[in-house]
Amino acid sequence: MSDRISQRVASVPPSGIRRFFDIAATMPDVISLGIGEPDFVTPDAIRNAGVASLQRGETRYTSNSGTIELRRAVAAKLAALYGVSYDPETELLITVGVSEALYLAMTAILDPGDEVIVPQPCFVAYTAEVTFAGGVPVPIPTYVETQFQVTAQQIEAAITPRTKALLIGYPNNPTGAVMSHERMVEIAAVAQKHDLIVLSDEIYDRLVYGVQHTCVPALPGMKERTILLGGLSKNYAMTGWRIGYAAGPADLLAAMRKVHQFTIMSAPTTGQVAGVVALSDPAAEDAVQAMIASYDRRRRLIVKGLNEIGLDCFEPQGAFYAFPSVQKSGMSDEEFANGLLQEEHVAVVPGNAFGVGGDGYVRCSYATATEKLEQALEKMYRFMRRHG
């Protein structure tokens, strides 16, 4: 009976994030800095559009590719923000969140043994999805000394004859790092030199503070070799609506659509109707800007607080995560997260859950009410007084 589970699936450990959530769920008074989702309710204009759609009885499947209205809205938004142009008919696919888009991309491009370079720390699903698709993840660490930005030199050094693709995610989960335009141009040159497909997860593209986001396919020569992964979950506080998208060359999107047809059929209809409003309604955009401003205030609060209590934290410029070092506590990241949860009922995620380069750090989400952040910092201060 030992061979009932595939080696691909058996080789992937359970999510390190989920374990801490499960423990925290047994404690009624936990302050969670662990969950990577907005604490805002989806803005009114977007919610109202979804409700109206249901009241009109729009409860059937859509096209496999998603409604043409939403694909046009995504194309228009990408053109307006980044000057990159996609054909809504052939170069865009609406998915069940960006997680499905990642799964489709891996399944569509990888043959057994193909290698995918994955800079880490990174979103926990990256290496797992490569493995599930039969590929071989090639992790390379990033460091605080380079603001957790992978370098072109690191990528080039990891390339072998089996390398098929590069999977990157900036703004980054868990570090909050944003890739500089100059570094991204250098990485683009390496991708072109070695004929790599680039999968660029830009789910946090709007959540940047004082810097500009670089859209990878907008760089010269990159649109034809990049699969852009995006969605509405983070920027628009729509995690539960499950609306993501992939944009890229027609041949790659056709392969992804084929997998999507046979596994999913179509993304949720109600969410797609609401998504059109999210991307095109001025009231929705006003709400996004207000959320960004709130995250920025919380970002400055938590980074200042962490540094003051001895948890050295570089300044994150994107997403809604701080990634402080726990070195001064004398503990590993696992020990720190366990101790903080048990003694002070504050949940953070150990950095090793996010791969190489994460050891010795913890992820703290500041998508949490300001008063909760202040309470968590007080509790972390007490914890460090005892252990630091």
Coordinates of C-alpha atoms in Angstrom, one line a residue:
M1 CA 0.0 0.0 0.0
S2 CA 3.1 2.2 0.2
D3 CA 2.8 3.3 -3.4
R4 CA -0.7 4.7 -3.4
I5 CA 0.5 8.3 -3.4
S6 CA 2.6 9.6 -6.3
Q7 CA 6.2 10.4 -5.5
R8 CA 5.7 13.9 -6.8
V9 CA 3.0 14.6 -4.3
A10 CA 4.6 12.7 -1.4
S11 CA 7.9 14.6 -1.9
V12 CA 6.3 18.0 -1.2
P13 CA 5.9 18.8 2.5
P14 CA 2.7 20.4 3.8
S15 CA 2.6 24.2 3.9
G16 CA 4.6 25.6 6.8
I17 CA 2.2 28.5 7.0
R18 CA -0.9 26.3 7.5
R19 CA 0.6 24.5 10.6
F20 CA 0.9 27.8 12.5
F21 CA -2.6 28.8 11.4
D22 CA -4.0 25.5 12.8
I23 CA -2.3 26.1 16.1
A24 CA -3.4 29.7 16.3
A25 CA -7.0 28.7 15.5
T26 CA -7.1 26.8 18.9
M27 CA -6.4 30.1 20.8
P28 CA -9.3 32.5 21.0
D29 CA -7.2 35.6 21.8
V30 CA -4.4 35.3 19.2
I31 CA -3.3 38.4 17.3
S32 CA -2.4 37.0 13.9
L33 CA 0.3 38.6 11.8
G34 CA 0.3 35.5 9.7
I35 CA -2.5 35.7 7.2
G36 CA -1.5 37.1 3.8
E37 CA -4.8 38.8 2.9
P38 CA -6.3 42.2 3.2
D39 CA -8.3 43.0 6.4
F40 CA -10.5 45.2 4.3
V41 CA -13.9 44.2 3.0
T42 CA -14.2 44.3 -0.8
P43 CA -15.1 47.9 -1.7
D44 CA -18.8 48.8 -2.0
A45 CA -18.9 49.4 -5.8
I46 CA -17.4 46.0 -6.4
R47 CA -19.6 44.1 -3.9
N48 CA -22.7 45.8 -5.3
A49 CA -21.8 44.7 -8.8
G50 CA -21.6 41.1 -7.6
V51 CA -24.9 41.3 -5.8
A52 CA -26.6 42.8 -8.8
S53 CA -25.2 40.0 -11.0
L54 CA -26.7 37.4 -8.8
Q55 CA -30.0 39.2 -8.6
R56 CA -30.1 39.2 -12.4
G57 CA -29.7 35.4 -12.3
E58 CA -26.2 35.4 -13.9
T59 CA -25.3 32.0 -12.4
R60 CA -24.1 30.0 -15.4
Y61 CA -20.7 29.1 -16.8
T62 CA -18.8 31.8 -18.7
S63 CA -16.5 31.2 -21.7
N64 CA -13.5 29.0 -20.7
S65 CA -11.3 32.0 -21.2
G66 CA -13.5 34.2 -19.0
T67 CA -16.0 36.9 -20.0
I68 CA -14.8 39.0 -22.8
E69 CA -15.8 42.1 -20.7
L70 CA -13.4 41.1 -18.0
R71 CA -10.6 40.2 -20.4
R72 CA -11.0 43.6 -22.1
A73 CA -10.9 45.3 -18.7
V74 CA -7.7 43.5 -17.7
A75 CA -6.1 44.4 -21.0
A76 CA -7.1 48.0 -20.6
K77 CA -5.7 48.2 -17.1
L78 CA -2.4 46.7 -18.1
A79 CA -2.1 49.1 -21.0
A80 CA -2.9 52.1 -18.9
L81 CA -0.6 51.2 -16.0
Y82 CA 2.4 49.7 -17.9
G83 CA 2.0 50.4 -21.6
V84 CA 1.9 46.6 -22.4
S85 CA -0.7 45.5 -24.9
Y86 CA -2.6 42.2 -24.9
D87 CA -5.2 40.8 -27.2
P88 CA -8.2 39.9 -25.0
E89 CA -9.2 37.2 -27.4
T90 CA -6.0 35.2 -27.5
E91 CA -3.5 36.5 -24.9
L92 CA -5.6 36.6 -21.8
L93 CA -7.1 33.9 -19.6
I94 CA -9.3 34.4 -16.5
T95 CA -8.5 31.9 -13.7
V96 CA -9.5 30.8 -10.2
G97 CA -7.1 33.2 -8.5
V98 CA -3.5 33.6 -9.5
S99 CA -2.8 30.2 -7.8
E100 CA -4.6 28.4 -10.7
A101 CA -2.8 30.6 -13.2
L102 CA 0.5 29.4 -11.7
Y103 CA -0.6 25.8 -11.9
L104 CA -1.7 26.1 -15.5
A105 CA 1.5 27.8 -16.5
M106 CA 3.7 25.1 -15.0
T107 CA 1.6 22.3 -16.4
A108 CA 1.5 23.8 -19.9
I109 CA 5.3 24.4 -20.3
L110 CA 7.1 21.7 -18.3
D111 CA 8.1 18.2 -19.3
P112 CA 9.6 15.8 -16.8
G113 CA 13.0 16.9 -15.6
D114 CA 12.7 20.5 -16.9
E115 CA 14.3 22.9 -14.4
V116 CA 12.7 26.1 -13.2
I117 CA 14.8 28.6 -11.3
V118 CA 13.0 29.9 -8.2
P119 CA 14.5 32.7 -6.2
Q120 CA 13.7 32.4 -2.5
P121 CA 12.3 33.3 0.0
C122 CA 9.1 33.0 -2.1
F123 CA 5.4 32.2 -1.9
V124 CA 5.1 28.7 -0.6
A125 CA 3.3 27.4 -3.7
Y126 CA 6.1 28.1 -6.2
T127 CA 8.4 25.1 -5.7
A128 CA 5.4 22.8 -5.0
E129 CA 3.8 23.7 -8.3
V130 CA 7.0 23.1 -10.2
T131 CA 7.2 19.6 -8.6
F132 CA 3.6 18.8 -9.1
A133 CA 4.0 19.6 -12.9
G134 CA 7.0 17.1 -13.1
G135 CA 9.6 19.8 -13.2
V136 CA 12.6 20.3 -11.0
P137 CA 12.7 23.5 -8.8
V138 CA 16.2 25.1 -8.6
P139 CA 16.1 27.4 -5.6
I140 CA 18.5 30.3 -5.2
P141 CA 18.6 32.4 -2.1
T142 CA 18.3 36.1 -1.9
Y143 CA 19.7 38.2 1.0
V144 CA 19.0 41.3 2.9
E145 CA 22.3 42.8 1.6
T146 CA 20.7 43.1 -1.8
Q147 CA 17.2 44.0 -0.3
F148 CA 16.1 40.4 -1.1
Q149 CA 16.3 41.1 -4.8
V150 CA 17.7 38.3 -6.9
T151 CA 20.5 39.3 -9.2
A152 CA 21.1 38.5 -12.9
Q153 CA 24.5 36.9 -11.9
Q154 CA 22.8 34.5 -9.5
I155 CA 20.3 33.5 -12.2
E156 CA 22.9 33.0 -14.9
A157 CA 25.0 30.8 -12.5
A158 CA 22.1 28.5 -11.9
I159 CA 21.2 27.9 -15.6
T160 CA 21.9 24.4 -17.0
P161 CA 21.0 22.7 -20.3
R162 CA 17.7 21.6 -18.5
T163 CA 16.6 25.1 -17.5
K164 CA 13.3 25.9 -19.1
A165 CA 12.0 28.8 -17.0
L166 CA 12.5 31.4 -14.3
L167 CA 9.7 32.0 -11.8
I168 CA 9.8 35.3 -9.9
G169 CA 7.4 37.2 -7.7
Y170 CA 7.8 41.0 -7.1
P171 CA 6.6 42.7 -5.0
N172 CA 7.7 39.8 -2.9
N173 CA 5.8 37.5 -0.5
P174 CA 7.2 37.1 2.2
T175 CA 9.9 39.8 2.2
G176 CA 8.0 42.8 0.8
A177 CA 10.9 43.5 -1.5
V178 CA 10.4 45.3 -4.8
M179 CA 12.7 44.7 -7.7
S180 CA 14.5 47.8 -9.0
H181 CA 14.0 48.6 -12.7
E182 CA 17.8 48.3 -13.3
R183 CA 18.0 44.8 -11.8
M184 CA 15.0 43.7 -13.7
V185 CA 16.5 44.9 -17.0
E186 CA 19.6 42.9 -16.3
I187 CA 17.5 39.8 -15.5
A188 CA 15.5 40.3 -18.7
A189 CA 18.8 40.3 -20.7
V190 CA 19.8 36.9 -19.1
A191 CA 16.3 35.4 -20.0
Q192 CA 16.7 36.5 -23.6
K193 CA 20.3 35.3 -23.8
H194 CA 19.4 31.8 -22.6
D195 CA 15.9 31.7 -24.2
L196 CA 14.1 31.2 -20.9
I197 CA 10.3 31.5 -20.3
V198 CA 9.7 34.0 -17.4
L199 CA 6.7 33.5 -15.2
S200 CA 6.2 36.8 -13.4
D201 CA 3.8 36.8 -10.4
E202 CA 2.7 40.4 -10.1
I203 CA -0.3 39.9 -7.8
Y204 CA 0.9 42.7 -5.5
D205 CA 1.7 45.2 -8.4
R206 CA -0.4 48.0 -7.0
L207 CA 0.8 47.7 -3.4
V208 CA 4.1 49.7 -3.6
Y209 CA 5.2 52.5 -1.4
G210 CA 7.4 55.3 -2.7
V211 CA 8.8 53.2 -5.6
Q212 CA 7.6 52.1 -9.1
H213 CA 6.6 48.6 -9.9
T214 CA 8.4 47.1 -13.0
C215 CA 6.0 45.0 -15.1
V216 CA 8.2 42.4 -16.7
P217 CA 6.5 41.9 -20.0
A218 CA 6.6 45.7 -20.6
L219 CA 10.4 45.5 -20.8
P220 CA 11.8 45.4 -24.4
G221 CA 11.8 41.9 -25.8
M222 CA 10.1 40.3 -22.9
K223 CA 6.4 40.2 -23.8
E224 CA 7.0 37.3 -26.2
R225 CA 8.7 35.2 -23.5
T226 CA 6.8 36.2 -20.3
I227 CA 3.7 34.7 -18.7
L228 CA 2.3 37.5 -16.5
L229 CA 0.4 36.2 -13.5
G230 CA -2.0 38.6 -11.8
G231 CA -5.3 38.9 -10.1
L232 CA -7.7 40.9 -8.0
S233 CA -7.2 39.3 -4.6
K234 CA -4.7 41.5 -3.0
N235 CA -5.0 44.9 -4.7
Y236 CA -8.8 45.0 -4.5
A237 CA -9.4 43.0 -1.3
M238 CA -11.1 40.3 -3.2
T239 CA -9.4 37.1 -1.9
G240 CA -12.6 35.1 -1.6
W241 CA -13.9 36.0 -5.1
R242 CA -11.1 33.9 -6.6
I243 CA -10.4 35.9 -9.8
G244 CA -6.9 35.8 -11.3
Y245 CA -5.6 36.0 -14.8
A246 CA -2.7 35.1 -17.0
A247 CA -1.5 37.2 -19.9
G248 CA 1.1 36.1 -22.4
P249 CA 1.9 34.9 -25.9
A250 CA -1.0 33.2 -27.7
D251 CA 0.7 29.8 -28.0
L252 CA 1.4 29.6 -24.3
L253 CA -2.0 30.9 -23.4
A254 CA -3.7 28.3 -25.7
A255 CA -1.8 25.5 -23.9
M256 CA -2.9 26.9 -20.5
R257 CA -6.5 27.3 -21.7
K258 CA -6.5 23.6 -22.7
V259 CA -5.5 22.5 -19.2
H260 CA -8.0 25.0 -17.7
Q261 CA -10.8 23.6 -19.9
F262 CA -10.4 20.1 -18.6
T263 CA -9.8 20.9 -15.0
I264 CA -11.8 24.0 -14.1
M265 CA -14.1 25.0 -16.9
S266 CA -14.4 28.7 -15.9
A267 CA -13.7 31.1 -13.1
P268 CA -16.6 32.1 -10.9
T269 CA -19.2 34.1 -12.8
T270 CA -20.1 36.5 -10.0
G271 CA -16.5 37.3 -9.4
Q272 CA -15.9 38.1 -13.1
V273 CA -18.8 40.6 -13.2
A274 CA -17.5 42.2 -10.0
G275 CA -14.0 42.2 -11.5
V276 CA -15.0 44.4 -14.4
V277 CA -16.1 47.1 -11.9
A278 CA -12.9 46.6 -9.8
L279 CA -10.8 47.4 -12.9
S280 CA -12.8 50.2 -14.4
D281 CA -15.0 52.0 -11.8
P282 CA -13.5 55.3 -10.4
A283 CA -15.0 54.6 -7.0
A284 CA -13.3 51.3 -6.9
E285 CA -10.0 52.9 -7.8
D286 CA -10.5 55.5 -5.0
A287 CA -11.0 52.6 -2.6
V288 CA -7.8 51.0 -3.8
Q289 CA -5.8 54.2 -3.2
A290 CA -7.2 54.5 0.3
M291 CA -6.2 51.0 1.1
I292 CA -2.7 51.6 -0.2
A293 CA -2.4 54.7 1.9
S294 CA -3.5 52.7 5.0
Y295 CA -1.0 49.9 4.3
D296 CA 1.7 52.5 4.0
R297 CA 1.0 53.9 7.4
R298 CA 0.9 50.5 9.0
R299 CA 4.1 49.5 7.1
R300 CA 6.0 52.5 8.7
L301 CA 4.5 51.7 12.1
I302 CA 5.5 48.0 12.2
V303 CA 9.0 48.5 10.6
K304 CA 9.8 51.2 13.2
G305 CA 8.5 49.1 16.0
L306 CA 10.3 46.0 15.0
N307 CA 13.6 47.8 14.7
E308 CA 13.1 49.5 18.1
I309 CA 12.6 46.2 19.9
G310 CA 15.7 44.5 18.4
L311 CA 14.1 42.6 15.5
D312 CA 16.2 44.1 12.7
C313 CA 13.9 44.7 9.7
F314 CA 14.9 46.1 6.3
E315 CA 12.3 48.5 4.8
P316 CA 9.8 46.6 2.7
Q317 CA 8.6 48.6 -0.3
G318 CA 5.7 46.4 -1.5
A319 CA 3.0 44.0 -0.6
F320 CA 2.0 44.0 3.1
Y321 CA 4.7 42.0 4.8
A322 CA 7.6 42.8 7.1
F323 CA 10.4 40.3 7.3
P324 CA 12.5 40.9 10.4
S325 CA 15.5 39.0 11.5
V326 CA 15.2 37.1 14.8
Q327 CA 18.9 36.7 15.3
K328 CA 19.1 38.9 18.4
S329 CA 16.6 36.6 20.2
G330 CA 19.1 33.8 20.1
M331 CA 16.4 31.5 18.6
S332 CA 15.8 29.9 15.3
D333 CA 12.8 31.3 13.3
E334 CA 10.8 28.1 14.2
E335 CA 11.7 28.5 17.9
F336 CA 10.8 32.2 17.9
A337 CA 7.5 31.7 16.1
N338 CA 6.5 28.9 18.5
G339 CA 7.6 30.8 21.6
L340 CA 5.8 34.0 20.6
L341 CA 2.6 32.1 19.8
Q342 CA 2.6 30.1 23.1
E343 CA 3.8 32.8 25.4
E344 CA 2.3 36.0 24.0
H345 CA -0.4 34.6 21.6
V346 CA 1.0 36.5 18.6
A347 CA 1.2 34.5 15.4
V348 CA 3.9 35.1 12.8
V349 CA 5.3 32.7 10.2
P350 CA 8.8 31.3 10.4
G351 CA 10.9 32.3 7.4
N352 CA 12.0 28.8 6.6
A353 CA 8.5 28.1 5.4
F354 CA 9.4 30.3 2.4
G355 CA 12.6 28.4 1.3
V356 CA 16.3 29.1 1.3
G357 CA 17.2 32.5 2.5
G358 CA 14.3 32.6 5.0
D359 CA 16.1 30.9 7.9
G360 CA 16.5 33.3 10.8
Y361 CA 13.5 35.6 9.8
V362 CA 9.8 35.6 10.4
R363 CA 7.0 37.0 8.2
C364 CA 4.7 39.6 9.8
S365 CA 1.7 40.7 7.8
Y366 CA 0.6 44.3 8.4
A367 CA -2.7 43.8 6.7
T368 CA -4.1 44.0 10.2
A369 CA -5.8 46.8 12.1
T370 CA -3.5 49.4 13.5
E371 CA -4.5 48.8 17.1
K372 CA -3.8 45.1 16.7
L373 CA -0.4 45.9 15.2
E374 CA 0.4 48.1 18.2
Q375 CA -0.7 45.4 20.7
A376 CA 1.4 42.8 18.8
L377 CA 4.4 45.0 19.0
E378 CA 4.0 45.5 22.7
K379 CA 3.7 41.7 23.2
M380 CA 6.8 41.1 21.0
Y381 CA 8.7 43.7 23.1
R382 CA 7.8 41.7 26.2
F383 CA 8.9 38.5 24.5
M384 CA 12.2 40.0 23.5
R385 CA 12.8 41.4 27.0
R386 CA 12.7 37.9 28.3
H387 CA 14.6 36.2 25.5
G388 CA 16.6 38.9 23.6

